[in-house]
Every structure is written in C-alpha cells, then in structure tokens.
Amino acid sequence: MNDLSFKRQPVFCTRDALTLICVCCCLLTISGCEQASEQKVIPESSTVADQPQKETSLPRASQQVSQTVVSDRVEGQQVSVLLEVPHQRVKPGTSFPLTVKFEIAPLWEIRALDEQPANVATQLKLELSEVFQTQDDWQAPPPGRSLSSDSHPVYSGQVEFKKMIQVSKDAPPGEYKISSQVQYQACDEFRCLSPTKVKLKLTVRIE
C-alpha cells in the first residue's frame, strides 16, 4: 500500500499545478483585454478635441489698392468715386492724365457738370502743388437724360472725367500730393439723396 500511495502522490500534485497555471493565464488574459480596451477610448475633453483652429487674416481692402488709385467705394452704395493716375513716378517737364471715375448703381444717376442749381450739380475741384499745372478743362462724356419728368442732363453707369497735368521743368525731386474734391447728388426716378462731398488724395513722386 505504501508503494501505491507513493506513486499516486506525484499525479495529484501535477494536476493542481496545471489548474493553478490555467487560472493564472486566464486572469492575465482578462486583465490585458481590459487595459487594451481602456487605451482605445478618447475622452471628449481630450486636447485633440479642444484644439482651436488657426485663422488666417486677410489684408484689408485699403491695403490691396495700388498707390496710383484711391477710392471711396463702399459695398451697397449708390455712387462710388475713384481717383487715378497711370504712374506714381513722373519726371520734370512731362505730363500725365488724372482720371476721376464714377460707378453709379443701376437706376441711379448724377447731374452733369456745372448744372443748375450749383449745390446739386456734379463738381470736380483739384488741389495741386505749385509744381503741377492743369491743361484745358475736364474731358467729359456727353450726358444722358434723366428719368424724371424734367429730363435734365445726367450721368449713369460708369463715367470717366480726365484732365491733363503738366509737371514743371524745374520741379525738385520729392513726393507731392494731388487732391480732388468731388461733389454729386444721387437720384433715382422718384427721389434724390442729400448732396455728397468726397475728398480723394494721391501721392506722386517726381524723380
């Protein structure tokens, strides 16, 4: 009997060891699965979700306009005015055209130059340095007829007025201002707005 019990004892110990190993493996497997599942979850308060988007600021419209052009243009306005020269740099003894452009919204109009009464007529007045002289009068397109009952002369759509500017032969180098004061009254078929005065300035450099 002693021999049989001695032989069975190793078998009993081997089974317990295998059972213990299997239990440990199962626990390790379950623990690993729980850790793996926890790592895949990204909380809503994560720094990735809250990262602010960078905004790229665009340059203002005034910064995009060439120095040879200045305008009072406003979105939705009935009339806008633009003052323009072809080149910012000029030489003594030369001449260049100065242009005043009107952009008039559809169904709106402005009165012709020097119409009566004067306080509602379109007027263009230049303020020049002594190194500049004007040549002749404003070159203006022929006006049309108003939609109102009296059919007075008016401009509509896009209109350009030009005047030649002469640079003195002895003009010293430097930067000089050119200003244009513009007056107009915008009207449609049924009403007129208050007269508007605009002053536009350009800088021209004499080399």
Short mmCIF file of C-alpha atoms in Angstrom, two decimals:
data_model
loop_
_atom_site.label_atom_id
_atom_site.label_comp_id
_atom_site.label_asym_id
_atom_site.label_seq_id
_atom_site.Cartn_x
_atom_site.Cartn_y
_atom_site.Cartn_z
CA MET A 1 0.00 0.00 0.00
CA ASN A 2 2.82 2.30 0.73
CA ASP A 3 4.19 1.82 -2.75
CA LEU A 4 0.84 2.62 -4.43
CA SER A 5 0.23 5.77 -2.41
CA PHE A 6 3.72 6.94 -3.15
CA LYS A 7 3.17 6.57 -6.88
CA ARG A 8 -0.18 8.42 -6.87
CA GLN A 9 1.12 11.43 -5.00
CA PRO A 10 3.03 12.99 -7.94
CA VAL A 11 -0.07 12.64 -10.15
CA PHE A 12 -2.17 14.60 -7.63
CA CYS A 13 0.40 17.39 -7.38
CA THR A 14 0.76 17.68 -11.15
CA ARG A 15 -2.98 18.24 -11.67
CA ASP A 16 -3.10 21.01 -9.05
CA ALA A 17 -0.17 22.74 -10.67
CA LEU A 18 -1.81 22.63 -14.10
CA THR A 19 -5.04 24.02 -12.67
CA LEU A 20 -3.19 26.85 -10.97
CA ILE A 21 -1.32 27.71 -14.19
CA CYS A 22 -4.57 27.77 -16.19
CA VAL A 23 -6.23 30.09 -13.67
CA CYS A 24 -3.27 32.47 -13.75
CA CYS A 25 -3.28 32.54 -17.56
CA CYS A 26 -6.97 33.36 -17.65
CA LEU A 27 -6.54 36.21 -15.17
CA LEU A 28 -3.64 37.66 -17.14
CA THR A 29 -5.61 37.43 -20.40
CA ILE A 30 -8.66 39.19 -18.94
CA SER A 31 -6.51 41.92 -17.38
CA GLY A 32 -4.75 42.53 -20.71
CA CYS A 33 -8.02 42.83 -22.61
CA GLU A 34 -9.35 45.38 -20.12
CA GLN A 35 -6.19 47.53 -20.45
CA ALA A 36 -6.31 47.36 -24.23
CA SER A 37 -9.95 48.42 -24.31
CA GLU A 38 -9.26 51.34 -21.99
CA GLN A 39 -6.46 52.67 -24.22
CA LYS A 40 -8.77 52.97 -27.28
CA VAL A 41 -11.21 55.34 -25.53
CA ILE A 42 -10.55 59.08 -26.20
CA PRO A 43 -12.41 61.30 -23.74
CA GLU A 44 -14.37 64.26 -25.11
CA SER A 45 -12.24 66.60 -23.02
CA SER A 46 -9.09 65.47 -24.82
CA THR A 47 -6.67 68.16 -26.02
CA VAL A 48 -7.14 66.84 -29.55
CA ALA A 49 -10.86 67.61 -29.49
CA ASP A 50 -10.36 71.06 -27.92
CA GLN A 51 -7.51 72.20 -30.20
CA PRO A 52 -8.54 75.65 -31.63
CA GLN A 53 -8.34 76.20 -35.37
CA LYS A 54 -5.91 78.82 -36.58
CA GLU A 55 -7.45 81.72 -38.50
CA THR A 56 -5.60 83.40 -41.35
CA SER A 57 -6.33 87.11 -41.50
CA LEU A 58 -6.78 88.60 -44.98
CA PRO A 59 -5.38 92.04 -45.83
CA ARG A 60 -7.85 94.92 -45.73
CA ALA A 61 -9.22 96.23 -48.99
CA SER A 62 -7.43 99.54 -48.49
CA GLN A 63 -4.10 97.69 -48.33
CA GLN A 64 -4.76 95.94 -51.64
CA VAL A 65 -5.36 99.15 -53.63
CA SER A 66 -2.42 100.39 -55.71
CA GLN A 67 -0.88 103.71 -54.67
CA THR A 68 -1.85 105.16 -58.05
CA VAL A 69 -5.55 104.65 -57.26
CA VAL A 70 -7.72 105.82 -54.36
CA SER A 71 -11.44 105.19 -53.98
CA ASP A 72 -14.30 105.86 -51.56
CA ARG A 73 -16.08 102.66 -52.66
CA VAL A 74 -18.49 101.19 -50.10
CA GLU A 75 -20.47 97.98 -50.63
CA GLY A 76 -24.11 98.73 -51.44
CA GLN A 77 -23.56 102.46 -52.01
CA GLN A 78 -25.41 104.12 -54.90
CA VAL A 79 -22.34 106.01 -56.18
CA SER A 80 -18.61 105.44 -55.68
CA VAL A 81 -15.76 107.68 -56.86
CA LEU A 82 -12.21 106.72 -57.84
CA LEU A 83 -9.18 108.97 -58.42
CA GLU A 84 -6.43 107.54 -60.61
CA VAL A 85 -3.09 108.38 -62.25
CA PRO A 86 -1.25 105.96 -64.58
CA HIS A 87 2.10 106.13 -62.77
CA GLN A 88 3.19 107.09 -59.28
CA ARG A 89 6.62 108.28 -60.51
CA VAL A 90 6.94 111.12 -63.03
CA LYS A 91 9.74 113.28 -64.39
CA PRO A 92 10.03 117.08 -64.65
CA GLY A 93 8.69 118.52 -67.90
CA THR A 94 6.34 115.59 -68.58
CA SER A 95 2.55 115.43 -68.40
CA PHE A 96 0.13 112.72 -67.28
CA PRO A 97 -3.65 112.22 -67.22
CA LEU A 98 -5.61 112.40 -63.99
CA THR A 99 -8.90 110.49 -64.04
CA VAL A 100 -11.97 110.71 -61.84
CA LYS A 101 -14.23 107.69 -62.30
CA PHE A 102 -17.83 107.34 -61.15
CA GLU A 103 -19.52 103.99 -60.71
CA ILE A 104 -23.27 104.56 -60.46
CA ALA A 105 -25.65 101.77 -59.46
CA PRO A 106 -28.42 100.74 -61.89
CA LEU A 107 -31.49 103.02 -61.90
CA TRP A 108 -29.48 105.80 -60.23
CA GLU A 109 -27.99 108.95 -61.79
CA ILE A 110 -25.99 112.10 -61.01
CA ARG A 111 -26.35 115.54 -62.57
CA ALA A 112 -23.99 116.75 -65.30
CA LEU A 113 -21.07 119.10 -64.62
CA ASP A 114 -21.93 122.71 -63.74
CA GLU A 115 -25.70 122.17 -63.92
CA GLN A 116 -28.06 124.47 -62.05
CA PRO A 117 -28.65 124.80 -59.20
CA ALA A 118 -24.95 124.58 -58.38
CA ASN A 119 -25.42 122.98 -54.96
CA VAL A 120 -26.73 119.76 -56.57
CA ALA A 121 -24.57 119.73 -59.73
CA THR A 122 -21.59 117.42 -60.11
CA GLN A 123 -18.38 119.34 -59.35
CA LEU A 124 -14.71 118.37 -59.63
CA LYS A 125 -12.13 120.60 -57.94
CA LEU A 126 -8.39 119.90 -57.91
CA GLU A 127 -5.90 120.99 -55.27
CA LEU A 128 -2.39 120.84 -56.74
CA SER A 129 1.11 121.71 -55.62
CA GLU A 130 2.82 124.57 -57.45
CA VAL A 131 4.94 122.05 -59.38
CA PHE A 132 1.78 120.91 -61.23
CA GLN A 133 -0.34 122.87 -63.72
CA THR A 134 -3.59 121.81 -65.34
CA GLN A 135 -4.11 121.79 -69.10
CA ASP A 136 -7.54 122.57 -70.56
CA ASP A 137 -10.87 121.70 -68.94
CA TRP A 138 -12.19 118.34 -67.85
CA GLN A 139 -12.74 115.92 -70.70
CA ALA A 140 -16.27 114.69 -70.04
CA PRO A 141 -18.53 112.28 -71.95
CA PRO A 142 -21.85 113.61 -73.29
CA PRO A 143 -24.57 113.38 -70.62
CA GLY A 144 -27.81 111.49 -70.99
CA ARG A 145 -31.33 112.47 -69.97
CA SER A 146 -32.85 111.95 -66.54
CA LEU A 147 -35.71 109.54 -65.96
CA SER A 148 -37.51 112.28 -64.04
CA SER A 149 -40.20 114.45 -65.60
CA ASP A 150 -37.92 117.40 -66.50
CA SER A 151 -35.34 115.17 -68.29
CA HIS A 152 -32.36 117.25 -67.09
CA PRO A 153 -28.82 116.18 -68.19
CA VAL A 154 -27.38 113.36 -66.07
CA TYR A 155 -24.74 110.64 -65.99
CA SER A 156 -25.40 106.99 -65.21
CA GLY A 157 -23.47 103.72 -65.19
CA GLN A 158 -19.68 104.16 -65.41
CA VAL A 159 -18.43 107.66 -66.19
CA GLU A 160 -14.85 108.97 -66.53
CA PHE A 161 -13.57 112.54 -66.39
CA LYS A 162 -9.96 113.28 -67.42
CA LYS A 163 -7.64 116.23 -67.08
CA MET A 164 -4.01 116.53 -68.18
CA ILE A 165 -1.47 117.53 -65.52
CA GLN A 166 1.82 119.21 -66.54
CA VAL A 167 4.93 118.80 -64.36
CA SER A 168 7.15 121.89 -64.14
CA LYS A 169 10.55 121.54 -65.83
CA ASP A 170 12.34 122.80 -62.73
CA ALA A 171 10.31 120.74 -60.24
CA PRO A 172 12.61 119.43 -57.47
CA PRO A 173 12.53 115.70 -56.65
CA GLY A 174 10.18 114.61 -53.91
CA GLU A 175 6.66 113.45 -53.11
CA TYR A 176 3.70 115.72 -53.85
CA LYS A 177 0.02 115.42 -53.00
CA ILE A 178 -2.80 115.67 -55.53
CA SER A 179 -6.28 116.17 -54.07
CA SER A 180 -9.66 116.16 -55.77
CA GLN A 181 -12.82 117.34 -54.08
CA VAL A 182 -15.87 115.75 -55.70
CA GLN A 183 -19.49 116.78 -55.19
CA TYR A 184 -22.52 114.96 -56.56
CA GLN A 185 -26.15 114.17 -55.81
CA ALA A 186 -27.51 110.67 -56.41
CA CYS A 187 -31.11 110.42 -57.65
CA ASP A 188 -33.43 107.77 -59.00
CA GLU A 189 -36.72 108.28 -60.83
CA PHE A 190 -38.63 109.18 -57.68
CA ARG A 191 -36.23 110.72 -55.14
CA CYS A 192 -32.86 112.36 -54.56
CA LEU A 193 -30.40 111.83 -51.73
CA SER A 194 -28.61 114.64 -49.96
CA PRO A 195 -25.63 116.04 -51.92
CA THR A 196 -22.37 114.26 -51.14
CA LYS A 197 -18.85 115.70 -50.96
CA VAL A 198 -15.79 113.45 -51.19
CA LYS A 199 -12.11 114.40 -51.00
CA LEU A 200 -9.63 111.95 -52.51
CA LYS A 201 -5.83 112.25 -52.27
CA LEU A 202 -2.95 110.73 -54.21
CA THR A 203 0.81 110.94 -53.82
CA VAL A 204 3.01 111.40 -56.91
CA ARG A 205 6.79 111.25 -56.75
CA ILE A 206 8.93 113.42 -59.00
CA GLU A 207 12.30 111.87 -59.82
#
